[in-house]
Structures are given as structure tokens and as C-alpha cells.
Amino acid sequence: MEKNGPTSSTQDPSVPPCSRGSSSGLRYGSLVNSVSSLAPKAAEASAVSPKQAYVATAVLCYINLLNYMERYTIAGVLSDIQKFFSISDSTAGLLQTVFICSFLLLAPLFGYLGDRYNRKYIMIGGLSVWLLTAAGSSFVTQSQFWLLVLLRALVGVGEASYSTVAPTIIGDLFSGGQRSIMICVFYIFIPVGSGLGYITGAGSASLTGDWHWALRITPIMGAVGLILLVFLCPNPPRGAAETQGGGVAVQSTYMEDVKYLLKNKSYVWSSLGVTALAFLTGALAFWLPTFLFRAHVTQGLREPCNGDACNTTDSYIFGAVTVATGVLGGALGTSLSRRFVDKFPHADPLICAAGMLGSVPCLFVIIFVASSSIPATYVFIFFGELLLSLNWAVLADILLYVVVPTRRATAEALQITVGHLFGDAGSPYLLGVISDAIRSSNPGTHDWNFQSLKYSLILCPFVGILGGMFFLITTRYITEDRKAVERLVEDLQPEAYPVPDSSLEPSNKRTE
């Protein structure tokens, strides 16, 4: 076992099993000419200054913004893409499905690596892949739809590396109320990025007359993010915020990590809630702009998509609403959490349940009022998205405080995998298939194009009810599991001796 005190060496050996890092002067991310340099080292435990922590969080938020901008740019020009390739709703939904599938399949791998190796290098590698494949997809020709599908799948590879690791770095830079605020800011950029994706996608296509340009904006901005990540983001020790910079590094196998998470009931039930939320938001984000466009056509307010480019006004408006509700909802959710969690330890899952269940009436109104009143539809889109946006930052905070520091990347990865596999990986495609099946009974009319998509969207409110029930069940276990993690981290302070891996199981007993 190594000492926990400072050391003058800049090339300490890797941390042995059940040891914690020390603080030394080794610079974060220093590259040694060997693969073993990627492993966590005792020397990486030097404290990160508050200024560095805030700058690093700003960089991570910027990249998160770009991730979600890129993800929903295609939804902003979906009608143009359908016309360009002459594809049906179900085939168009496949573009999002293949992206999410590659994203979720590789998330467990990056979660495993993120709990064991240098997280900064992992993010740099993933972001590089993301930039190349996202830029490449903007040069696909009319006869190469298969190539667009393939490149969209590869974009998911890059995003999987970032999304599993970035929140855990923020969790190791801050603790308590500060961490809740920083996580809130980070997750606010999910709806903000999504909304800007619609706006920049539709705007670029409108200005240039070519939807390909919509896919070139985020790679250009992403190159700046990659440079900032290399020079401004550290790789803090795992658990540094809870141990005053000392860090926690308990060695365990991947199967031990998975078994621990499956026994953590708060994690399991909240992850099921995340899955329902992902299904709902994925389907709505992909199809609502197209649904609103078809509603305009049905009412005779807009011409059908017969020209060189489709009318993208709804993408602008929907994007702006998504940005506004994302900021307001994320801030409101975090404020409610900070206000009530000390008095009511189970407040966080209750906030999530209220957001999911409260959005259900709004969704029914959106679906059935769109054919008669577009302004009223937008009002309920605003309130529905506001309620759903209460959840993102609160859910991230729940994961960080019910899972031990050394298993958070794996927890993020498995939650992403399950959430996307049974959530937004299939929901856009599923709704497209339902829409095509309904439309086949009366093909060729613009009104039936709208009605078929309308009836397919009815599935969404029922998924919202299911998700709300999952969060209500989470309230039964959240207090016990949070206290178990707090006791464990307290026992793993730098001055204490390591505890066996079996002590990582959620328990009511204090580890001795």
C-alpha cells in the first residue's frame, strides 16, 4: 500500500487493490509512453482549484451542448431528408434508432473504462470519432442513404464515451449543494442543445437551400471543444470531492460492479423511470416538428412539402420552446430539490414523479388539439416540456449520491444502455412503424398523413404514467441507499484503512 501523503516522484506506480490516491505534483493528463499510463495513479490526487473546477465544468457543458445539438439537427430538417431520399416515416425513424443503438451498446464499455482509466483521454478519443463521423455524414449523396445510416451509428460511438464519463468528473469536482447546481447547469444543456439543434438545422438548411449544411455546424464548433478539453479539463481522483482531494480507488471486477448496482433499489427503479422518460422525450423530440407541420397542412395554413425545401418554421418555434423550457425546468427542478431535500429526504424522486405525471394531460391536449388550434398546441407543448425538464438534473444528482464514487461511470453507462435500449432507441422507429401501418389503410391524402402520426403519438402519455409510477416506487428506498453511500465514503477517508469490496453493498449497517 502506498502512503497517502505527498510524494516528490512524478511517476508513481499504479494504485494497488483497495488503495487510495495520494496528492502529488503530477500534472493531470500527463502522457507516459505506455498503455499503463492510462490507469488511475496515486499521483493524480492533487487537488483541483475552484477556478479550475469551474472552467472544466464550463468546457464539459459546452461539449454537452454540442452533443445534443448534433443529435437533433436531423429532426430539424427531417422533412427535407425524407424528400431527398424518398423514404417513409419508419425508415426516417431508423436514422435516430441506429444512432441510439450504437450509443447504448458501447456505453457499458466506456463505463467500465471510465471507472478504471484516465477519463480525460477517453473523452478526447470519443470526441475525435464524433467529429469525424458527424462531419462525414454531411457529404452523403442521394444514392448513399445506407452510408448516412452507418455514419449516424458511428456518431453514437463518440457520444457514448463522453456521456458516460463527463457527469462523473463533475461529481468529483464538487459536492453537496454546489454539485447539485453544477449538475443542473450541465443537464440544462440537454434541452438547450436539443432546441438549438432544431434551430441551427432548420436555419442552415433555409439559408443555404441544402440540408447537408445543417450537419456541418456542430463539427466545426466541436473542434473548438476538443481543443478546450485537451488544455482545460483535468482528471480528478474518483471521490475527490467527498474525501477532500484524497480520492477513493477500490479495485473490483465488472461483474461485482453490476451486482452491486442491481442490489441498489434506488438506482434500479430510478433507471426504469429514466427509461420511460427517454422513450417519451425521444419520440416527441423526433416527431413533434413533423407532426406540427402536418397539422398546418391539414388546416390549410401551409402548403405541403412539394418544393425544393420544406417549410421549417415549426422547427424554429419548437426549438425555441425546447430551449426555454429546458432552462426553466432544469433550474426549477434543482431549486425544488435544494429547498425540500433536507426536510424530505425522498423529495427528489417525488419531483421526478410529479414532472412525469403532470406532463400526461398536456400530451393528450397536444395530440388532440393540434388539428384545430396550433397556438393552443404550442402552449401545452411549453407546459409539457417544462414538466419533463424538471427531471434531468435531479435524476443525475440521484445517481451520484446513491452510487459509490468508484462505480459511478459504470452506473451512468448501464443507465444509458437500459434507458436508450428500451427508451429512445426504438420509440422514433416504433411510432414511425405505427404511423405507416395506419396510413396504409388510406394512402395518398395529406389529412391521413397527419391522422396516422397523431394516433401513433397516443402511446406517449401512457409511457409517461408508467414512468411516474417508477419514480414513486423509488421514494421507498432513496433515503436508505443514500445513507449507505455516505457511511462508506466516510469510512474511506484518506486517513482510514481500506475496506473489503464486500462493504460496497448497500446496507443499513455501518462499515467498521
Coordinates of C-alpha atoms in Angstrom, one line a residue:
M1 CA 0.0 0.0 0.0
E2 CA 1.2 3.5 -0.8
K3 CA 1.3 6.4 1.5
N4 CA -1.4 8.9 1.5
G5 CA 0.9 11.8 1.9
P6 CA 2.6 13.9 -0.8
T7 CA 5.4 12.5 -2.8
S8 CA 8.1 14.1 -4.9
S9 CA 8.0 11.4 -7.6
T10 CA 6.1 12.2 -10.8
Q11 CA 5.9 8.5 -11.9
D12 CA 4.3 6.6 -9.1
P13 CA 3.3 3.0 -9.6
S14 CA -0.4 2.2 -10.2
V15 CA -2.7 2.1 -7.2
P16 CA -2.8 -1.5 -5.8
P17 CA -6.1 -3.1 -4.9
C18 CA -8.1 -1.3 -2.2
S19 CA -5.8 1.7 -2.0
R20 CA -6.5 5.4 -2.4
G21 CA -4.6 8.0 -4.3
S22 CA -2.1 10.4 -2.8
S23 CA -1.6 14.0 -3.6
S24 CA 1.4 14.9 -5.7
G25 CA 2.5 17.5 -8.2
L26 CA 1.9 15.3 -11.3
R27 CA 0.1 17.2 -13.9
Y28 CA -3.4 15.9 -14.9
G29 CA -3.4 14.0 -18.1
S30 CA 0.4 13.7 -18.4
L31 CA 1.1 11.1 -21.0
V32 CA 3.7 8.3 -20.4
N33 CA 4.8 6.2 -23.3
S34 CA 2.9 3.1 -22.2
V35 CA -0.6 1.8 -22.0
S36 CA -0.4 1.6 -18.3
S37 CA -0.2 5.4 -18.1
L38 CA -4.0 5.3 -18.7
A39 CA -4.6 3.6 -15.3
P40 CA -5.5 5.7 -12.2
K41 CA -2.5 6.7 -10.3
A42 CA -1.9 7.8 -6.7
A43 CA -0.2 10.9 -8.1
E44 CA -3.4 12.1 -9.7
A45 CA -4.9 13.0 -6.3
S46 CA -3.6 16.6 -6.3
A47 CA -6.4 19.0 -5.6
V48 CA -8.1 20.9 -8.3
S49 CA -8.6 24.6 -7.5
P50 CA -12.1 26.1 -7.5
K51 CA -11.3 28.1 -10.6
Q52 CA -10.0 25.1 -12.5
A53 CA -13.2 23.2 -11.5
Y54 CA -15.5 25.9 -12.8
V55 CA -13.5 26.2 -16.0
A56 CA -13.6 22.5 -16.5
T57 CA -17.3 22.3 -15.9
A58 CA -17.9 25.1 -18.5
V59 CA -15.9 23.1 -21.1
L60 CA -17.9 20.0 -20.3
C61 CA -21.2 21.9 -20.6
Y62 CA -20.1 23.4 -23.9
I63 CA -19.4 19.9 -25.3
N64 CA -22.7 18.6 -23.9
L65 CA -24.5 21.4 -25.7
L66 CA -22.9 20.3 -29.0
N67 CA -23.7 16.7 -28.4
Y68 CA -27.4 17.4 -28.2
M69 CA -27.3 20.0 -30.9
E70 CA -25.9 17.4 -33.3
R71 CA -28.3 14.7 -32.1
Y72 CA -31.4 16.7 -33.0
T73 CA -30.2 18.6 -36.0
I74 CA -31.6 15.9 -38.2
A75 CA -35.0 16.2 -36.6
G76 CA -35.0 19.9 -37.6
V77 CA -34.6 19.0 -41.3
L78 CA -36.3 15.6 -41.3
S79 CA -38.9 16.6 -43.9
D80 CA -36.1 17.7 -46.3
I81 CA -34.2 14.4 -45.7
Q82 CA -37.4 12.3 -46.3
K83 CA -38.0 14.2 -49.6
F84 CA -34.3 14.0 -50.6
F85 CA -34.1 10.2 -50.1
S86 CA -37.8 9.4 -50.8
I87 CA -38.1 7.5 -47.5
S88 CA -41.1 6.6 -45.3
D89 CA -41.7 7.6 -41.7
S90 CA -40.4 4.2 -40.4
T91 CA -37.2 4.5 -42.4
A92 CA -36.7 8.1 -41.3
G93 CA -37.1 7.0 -37.7
L94 CA -34.3 4.5 -38.3
L95 CA -31.8 7.3 -38.5
Q96 CA -32.3 8.0 -34.8
T97 CA -32.6 4.4 -33.9
V98 CA -29.2 3.3 -35.3
F99 CA -27.5 6.3 -33.6
I100 CA -29.1 5.4 -30.2
C101 CA -28.3 1.7 -30.6
S102 CA -24.6 2.2 -31.2
F103 CA -24.6 4.7 -28.3
L104 CA -26.2 2.3 -25.9
L105 CA -24.2 -0.8 -26.9
L106 CA -20.9 0.9 -26.3
A107 CA -21.9 2.8 -23.1
P108 CA -21.1 -0.2 -20.8
L109 CA -17.6 -0.4 -22.3
F110 CA -16.9 3.2 -21.7
G111 CA -18.4 3.0 -18.3
Y112 CA -16.0 0.1 -17.4
L113 CA -13.1 2.1 -18.8
G114 CA -14.2 5.3 -17.1
D115 CA -14.1 3.6 -13.6
R116 CA -10.6 2.3 -14.2
Y117 CA -8.6 4.5 -16.6
N118 CA -7.9 8.2 -17.4
R119 CA -11.3 9.7 -18.1
K120 CA -9.8 12.7 -20.0
Y121 CA -8.2 10.5 -22.6
I122 CA -11.3 8.5 -23.0
M123 CA -13.3 11.7 -23.8
I124 CA -10.7 13.0 -26.2
G125 CA -10.7 9.8 -28.2
G126 CA -14.5 9.7 -28.3
L127 CA -14.9 13.3 -29.2
S128 CA -12.5 12.9 -32.1
V129 CA -14.5 10.0 -33.5
W130 CA -17.7 12.0 -33.1
L131 CA -16.2 15.0 -35.0
L132 CA -15.1 12.9 -38.0
T133 CA -18.2 10.9 -38.4
A134 CA -20.6 13.8 -37.9
A135 CA -18.7 15.9 -40.5
G136 CA -18.6 12.9 -42.9
S137 CA -22.4 12.4 -42.7
S138 CA -22.9 15.9 -44.3
F139 CA -21.3 14.7 -47.6
V140 CA -23.7 11.8 -48.3
T141 CA -25.2 11.8 -51.8
Q142 CA -28.8 10.8 -52.8
S143 CA -27.8 7.2 -53.6
Q144 CA -26.0 6.7 -50.3
F145 CA -28.7 6.6 -47.7
W146 CA -27.1 3.4 -46.3
L147 CA -23.9 5.5 -45.7
L148 CA -25.8 8.1 -43.8
V149 CA -27.3 5.4 -41.6
L150 CA -23.8 3.9 -41.0
L151 CA -22.3 7.3 -40.1
R152 CA -25.1 8.1 -37.8
A153 CA -24.3 4.8 -36.0
L154 CA -20.7 5.8 -35.7
V155 CA -21.6 9.2 -34.2
G156 CA -23.2 7.3 -31.4
V157 CA -19.8 5.7 -30.6
G158 CA -18.2 9.0 -30.0
E159 CA -21.1 10.3 -27.8
A160 CA -21.1 7.1 -25.7
S161 CA -17.6 7.8 -24.5
Y162 CA -18.5 11.4 -23.4
S163 CA -21.9 10.9 -21.9
T164 CA -20.8 8.2 -19.5
V165 CA -17.7 9.9 -18.2
A166 CA -18.4 13.7 -18.1
P167 CA -21.0 13.7 -15.3
T168 CA -18.7 11.6 -13.0
I169 CA -15.9 14.2 -13.4
I170 CA -18.3 17.0 -12.3
G171 CA -19.3 14.7 -9.4
D172 CA -15.6 14.5 -8.4
L173 CA -15.1 18.3 -8.7
F174 CA -17.9 19.4 -6.4
S175 CA -20.0 18.1 -3.5
G176 CA -23.2 18.9 -1.7
G177 CA -25.2 21.9 -2.9
Q178 CA -22.5 23.0 -5.3
R179 CA -22.6 19.7 -7.1
S180 CA -26.4 19.9 -7.4
I181 CA -26.0 23.3 -9.1
M182 CA -23.2 22.3 -11.4
I183 CA -25.1 19.1 -12.4
C184 CA -28.2 21.2 -13.0
V185 CA -26.2 23.5 -15.3
F186 CA -24.7 20.5 -17.2
Y187 CA -28.0 18.8 -17.7
I188 CA -29.8 22.0 -18.7
F189 CA -27.8 21.9 -21.9
I190 CA -29.6 18.7 -22.9
P191 CA -32.9 20.5 -23.8
V192 CA -31.0 23.7 -24.7
G193 CA -28.8 21.8 -27.1
S194 CA -31.8 19.9 -28.4
G195 CA -33.6 23.1 -29.1
L196 CA -30.7 24.7 -30.8
G197 CA -30.3 21.6 -32.9
Y198 CA -33.7 22.2 -34.4
I199 CA -32.9 25.9 -34.9
T200 CA -29.5 25.6 -36.4
G201 CA -30.5 22.7 -38.5
A202 CA -33.6 24.5 -40.0
G203 CA -31.7 27.8 -40.2
S204 CA -28.7 26.3 -42.1
A205 CA -31.0 24.5 -44.5
S206 CA -33.1 27.6 -45.1
L207 CA -30.1 29.9 -45.6
T208 CA -28.2 27.5 -48.0
G209 CA -31.1 25.7 -49.6
D210 CA -29.3 22.4 -48.8
W211 CA -30.0 20.3 -45.7
H212 CA -26.4 18.9 -45.8
W213 CA -25.1 22.2 -44.3
A214 CA -27.2 21.6 -41.2
L215 CA -24.9 18.7 -40.3
R216 CA -21.7 20.8 -40.7
I217 CA -22.2 23.4 -38.0
T218 CA -21.7 21.2 -34.9
P219 CA -18.5 19.5 -36.1
I220 CA -16.9 23.0 -36.7
M221 CA -17.9 24.1 -33.1
G222 CA -16.8 20.7 -31.8
A223 CA -13.3 21.2 -33.0
V224 CA -13.1 24.1 -30.6
G225 CA -14.5 22.0 -27.8
L226 CA -11.8 19.3 -28.4
I227 CA -9.0 21.9 -28.0
L228 CA -10.6 23.2 -24.8
L229 CA -11.0 19.7 -23.5
V230 CA -7.3 18.9 -24.1
F231 CA -6.0 22.0 -22.3
L232 CA -8.5 22.9 -19.7
C233 CA -10.1 19.8 -18.3
P234 CA -8.4 17.8 -15.5
N235 CA -8.9 14.2 -14.5
P236 CA -9.7 14.4 -10.8
P237 CA -9.4 11.4 -8.5
R238 CA -12.6 9.4 -8.1
G239 CA -14.4 10.6 -5.0
A240 CA -12.1 13.6 -4.6
A241 CA -14.9 15.9 -3.6
E242 CA -16.1 13.7 -0.8
T243 CA -12.6 13.0 0.5
Q244 CA -11.1 16.5 0.3
G245 CA -9.0 15.6 -2.7
G246 CA -7.8 12.2 -1.4
G247 CA -9.9 10.1 -3.7
V248 CA -11.2 6.6 -3.5
A249 CA -9.9 3.7 -5.6
V250 CA -11.3 0.3 -4.7
Q251 CA -10.5 -2.4 -7.2
S252 CA -13.4 -4.6 -8.3
T253 CA -14.4 -6.7 -11.3
Y254 CA -17.1 -5.5 -13.7
M255 CA -19.5 -8.3 -12.6
E256 CA -19.1 -7.2 -9.0
D257 CA -19.9 -3.6 -10.0
V258 CA -23.1 -4.8 -11.9
K259 CA -24.2 -7.0 -8.9
Y260 CA -23.8 -4.0 -6.6
L261 CA -25.9 -1.8 -8.8
L262 CA -28.6 -4.4 -9.2
K263 CA -28.9 -4.7 -5.4
N264 CA -29.2 -0.9 -5.2
K265 CA -33.0 -0.5 -5.4
S266 CA -33.0 3.3 -5.7
Y267 CA -30.7 3.0 -8.7
V268 CA -32.8 0.3 -10.4
W269 CA -36.2 2.0 -10.0
S270 CA -34.9 5.4 -10.9
S271 CA -33.2 3.9 -14.0
L272 CA -36.6 2.4 -15.1
G273 CA -38.0 5.9 -14.7
V274 CA -35.2 7.3 -16.8
T275 CA -36.1 4.7 -19.5
A276 CA -39.7 5.8 -19.6
L277 CA -38.5 9.5 -19.8
A278 CA -36.1 8.6 -22.6
F279 CA -38.9 6.8 -24.6
L280 CA -41.2 9.8 -24.2
T281 CA -38.7 12.6 -24.9
G282 CA -37.1 10.7 -27.8
A283 CA -40.3 10.1 -29.6
L284 CA -41.6 13.7 -29.0
A285 CA -38.3 15.4 -29.9
F286 CA -38.1 13.4 -33.2
W287 CA -41.7 13.6 -34.4
L288 CA -43.3 16.7 -33.0
P289 CA -41.9 19.2 -35.5
T290 CA -43.1 17.0 -38.4
F291 CA -46.5 16.5 -36.6
L292 CA -47.0 20.2 -36.3
F293 CA -46.1 20.8 -39.9
R294 CA -48.7 18.2 -41.0
A295 CA -51.2 19.9 -38.7
H296 CA -50.6 23.2 -40.5
V297 CA -51.1 21.4 -43.9
T298 CA -54.3 19.7 -42.7
Q299 CA -55.8 23.1 -41.6
G300 CA -54.8 24.7 -44.9
L301 CA -52.4 27.1 -43.2
R302 CA -49.4 25.8 -45.1
E303 CA -48.6 24.2 -48.4
P304 CA -47.5 20.5 -48.5
C305 CA -43.8 19.7 -48.9
N306 CA -43.7 19.7 -52.7
G307 CA -41.0 22.2 -53.5
D308 CA -37.2 22.1 -53.3
A309 CA -37.3 22.7 -49.5
C310 CA -39.9 22.1 -46.8
N311 CA -41.2 24.8 -44.5
T312 CA -39.1 24.7 -41.3
T313 CA -41.0 27.3 -39.3
D314 CA -42.2 24.7 -36.8
S315 CA -38.6 23.5 -36.2
Y316 CA -37.6 27.1 -35.2
I317 CA -40.6 27.5 -32.8
F318 CA -40.3 24.0 -31.3
G319 CA -36.5 24.6 -30.9
A320 CA -37.1 27.9 -29.1
V321 CA -39.7 26.3 -26.8
T322 CA -37.4 23.5 -26.0
V323 CA -34.5 25.8 -25.1
A324 CA -36.8 28.0 -22.8
T325 CA -38.4 25.1 -21.1
G326 CA -35.1 23.3 -20.6
V327 CA -33.5 26.3 -18.8
L328 CA -36.6 27.0 -16.7
G329 CA -37.4 23.4 -16.0
G330 CA -33.9 22.4 -15.0
A331 CA -33.5 25.4 -12.7
L332 CA -36.9 24.9 -11.2
G333 CA -36.2 21.2 -10.6
T334 CA -32.9 21.9 -8.9
S335 CA -34.4 24.7 -6.8
L336 CA -37.2 22.5 -5.6
S337 CA -34.7 19.7 -4.8
R338 CA -32.4 22.0 -2.7
R339 CA -35.4 23.5 -0.9
F340 CA -37.1 20.3 0.2
V341 CA -34.5 17.5 0.2
D342 CA -33.3 18.4 3.7
K343 CA -36.8 18.3 5.2
F344 CA -38.0 15.4 3.0
P345 CA -35.1 13.0 2.0
H346 CA -37.3 11.4 -0.7
A347 CA -38.1 14.7 -2.3
D348 CA -36.0 14.2 -5.4
P349 CA -37.9 11.1 -6.8
L350 CA -41.2 12.8 -5.9
I351 CA -40.2 15.8 -8.0
C352 CA -39.5 13.5 -10.9
A353 CA -42.8 11.7 -10.5
A354 CA -44.7 15.0 -10.4
G355 CA -43.0 16.1 -13.6
M356 CA -43.8 12.8 -15.5
L357 CA -47.4 12.5 -14.3
G358 CA -48.1 16.2 -14.7
S359 CA -47.0 16.1 -18.4
V360 CA -49.5 13.4 -19.2
P361 CA -52.6 15.7 -19.5
C362 CA -50.5 18.2 -21.6
L363 CA -49.6 15.4 -24.0
F364 CA -53.2 14.4 -24.6
V365 CA -54.1 18.0 -25.3
I366 CA -51.2 18.4 -27.7
I367 CA -52.3 15.3 -29.7
F368 CA -56.0 16.1 -30.0
V369 CA -55.9 19.9 -30.2
A370 CA -53.3 20.2 -33.0
S371 CA -55.9 19.7 -35.7
S372 CA -57.9 22.7 -34.6
S373 CA -55.6 25.2 -32.8
I374 CA -51.9 25.5 -33.4
P375 CA -51.4 28.3 -30.8
A376 CA -53.1 26.2 -28.1
T377 CA -50.9 23.2 -29.0
Y378 CA -47.8 25.3 -28.5
V379 CA -49.0 26.4 -25.1
F380 CA -49.4 22.9 -23.9
I381 CA -46.1 21.8 -25.6
F382 CA -44.5 24.5 -23.4
F383 CA -46.0 23.2 -20.2
G384 CA -45.5 19.6 -21.1
E385 CA -41.8 20.1 -21.8
L386 CA -41.4 22.3 -18.7
L387 CA -42.7 19.5 -16.5
L388 CA -40.5 16.9 -18.2
S389 CA -37.4 19.1 -17.9
L390 CA -37.8 19.1 -14.1
N391 CA -36.2 15.7 -14.1
W392 CA -32.9 15.8 -15.9
A393 CA -30.6 17.4 -13.3
V394 CA -32.5 15.8 -10.3
L395 CA -32.0 12.4 -11.8
A396 CA -28.3 12.9 -12.4
D397 CA -27.9 14.0 -8.8
I398 CA -29.8 11.0 -7.5
L399 CA -27.4 8.7 -9.3
L400 CA -24.3 10.5 -7.9
Y401 CA -25.5 10.2 -4.3
V402 CA -26.8 6.6 -4.3
V403 CA -23.8 5.1 -6.0
V404 CA -20.3 4.9 -4.6
P405 CA -17.6 7.1 -6.4
T406 CA -15.7 4.1 -7.9
R407 CA -18.8 2.8 -9.6
R408 CA -20.4 5.9 -11.0
A409 CA -19.2 5.7 -14.5
T410 CA -20.4 2.1 -14.7
A411 CA -23.7 3.2 -13.2
E412 CA -24.0 6.0 -15.8
A413 CA -23.2 3.6 -18.6
L414 CA -25.8 1.0 -17.6
Q415 CA -28.5 3.6 -17.0
I416 CA -27.7 5.0 -20.5
T417 CA -27.8 1.5 -22.0
V418 CA -31.1 0.4 -20.4
G419 CA -32.7 3.8 -20.9
H420 CA -31.8 4.0 -24.6
L421 CA -32.4 0.4 -25.4
F422 CA -35.9 0.3 -24.1
G423 CA -36.4 4.1 -24.5
D424 CA -35.5 6.4 -27.3
A425 CA -33.6 3.8 -29.3
G426 CA -36.9 2.3 -30.5
S427 CA -39.5 5.0 -29.8
P428 CA -39.0 7.1 -33.0
Y429 CA -38.9 4.0 -35.2
L430 CA -41.8 2.4 -33.4
L431 CA -44.0 5.5 -33.8
G432 CA -43.0 5.6 -37.5
V433 CA -44.0 2.0 -38.0
I434 CA -47.4 2.6 -36.3
S435 CA -47.9 5.7 -38.4
D436 CA -47.0 3.9 -41.6
A437 CA -49.4 1.0 -40.7
I438 CA -52.3 3.3 -40.0
R439 CA -51.6 5.4 -43.2
S440 CA -51.6 2.3 -45.4
S441 CA -55.3 2.0 -45.0
N442 CA -55.8 5.3 -46.7
P443 CA -52.6 6.3 -48.5
G444 CA -52.1 9.4 -50.6
T445 CA -54.0 12.1 -48.6
H446 CA -52.3 14.8 -46.5
D447 CA -55.0 14.7 -43.9
W448 CA -54.4 11.0 -43.3
N449 CA -50.7 11.6 -43.1
F450 CA -51.4 13.8 -40.1
Q451 CA -54.0 11.5 -38.6
S452 CA -51.8 8.4 -38.7
L453 CA -48.9 10.2 -36.9
K454 CA -51.5 11.6 -34.4
Y455 CA -52.7 8.2 -33.5
S456 CA -49.2 6.8 -33.1
L457 CA -48.3 9.5 -30.6
I458 CA -51.1 8.4 -28.3
L459 CA -48.7 5.8 -26.9
C460 CA -46.6 8.5 -25.3
P461 CA -48.9 9.6 -22.4
F462 CA -49.3 6.0 -21.2
V463 CA -45.5 5.7 -21.1
G464 CA -45.5 8.9 -19.0
I465 CA -47.8 7.3 -16.5
L466 CA -45.6 4.3 -16.2
G467 CA -42.5 6.4 -15.6
G468 CA -44.2 8.4 -12.9
M469 CA -45.0 5.1 -11.1
F470 CA -41.4 4.0 -11.2
F471 CA -40.3 7.3 -9.5
L472 CA -42.9 6.9 -6.8
I473 CA -41.5 3.4 -6.0
T474 CA -38.0 5.0 -5.8
T475 CA -39.1 7.1 -2.9
R476 CA -39.3 4.0 -0.7
Y477 CA -35.6 3.3 -0.9
I478 CA -33.8 6.6 -1.6
T479 CA -33.1 7.6 2.0
E480 CA -31.6 4.2 3.0
D481 CA -29.4 3.9 -0.1
R482 CA -28.1 7.5 0.2
K483 CA -27.1 7.0 3.8
A484 CA -25.3 3.7 2.9
V485 CA -23.1 5.6 0.4
E486 CA -22.4 8.4 2.9
R487 CA -21.2 6.0 5.5
L488 CA -19.0 4.1 3.1
V489 CA -17.3 7.3 1.8
E490 CA -16.8 8.4 5.4
D491 CA -15.0 5.1 6.1
L492 CA -12.9 5.5 3.0
Q493 CA -11.4 8.9 4.0
P494 CA -7.6 9.0 3.2
E495 CA -6.6 8.5 6.8
A496 CA -8.6 5.3 7.1
Y497 CA -7.6 1.9 6.1
P498 CA -9.3 0.4 3.0
V499 CA -12.4 -1.7 3.5
P500 CA -13.0 -5.0 1.6
D501 CA -15.0 -4.9 -1.6
S502 CA -18.0 -6.6 0.0
S503 CA -18.6 -3.4 2.1
L504 CA -19.7 -1.7 -1.1
E505 CA -23.1 -3.5 -0.9
P506 CA -26.0 -1.2 0.1
S507 CA -26.6 -1.8 3.7
N508 CA -28.1 -0.4 6.8
K509 CA -25.1 -1.3 8.8
R510 CA -22.2 1.0 9.3
T511 CA -19.0 -0.5 7.9
E512 CA -16.4 -1.0 10.5

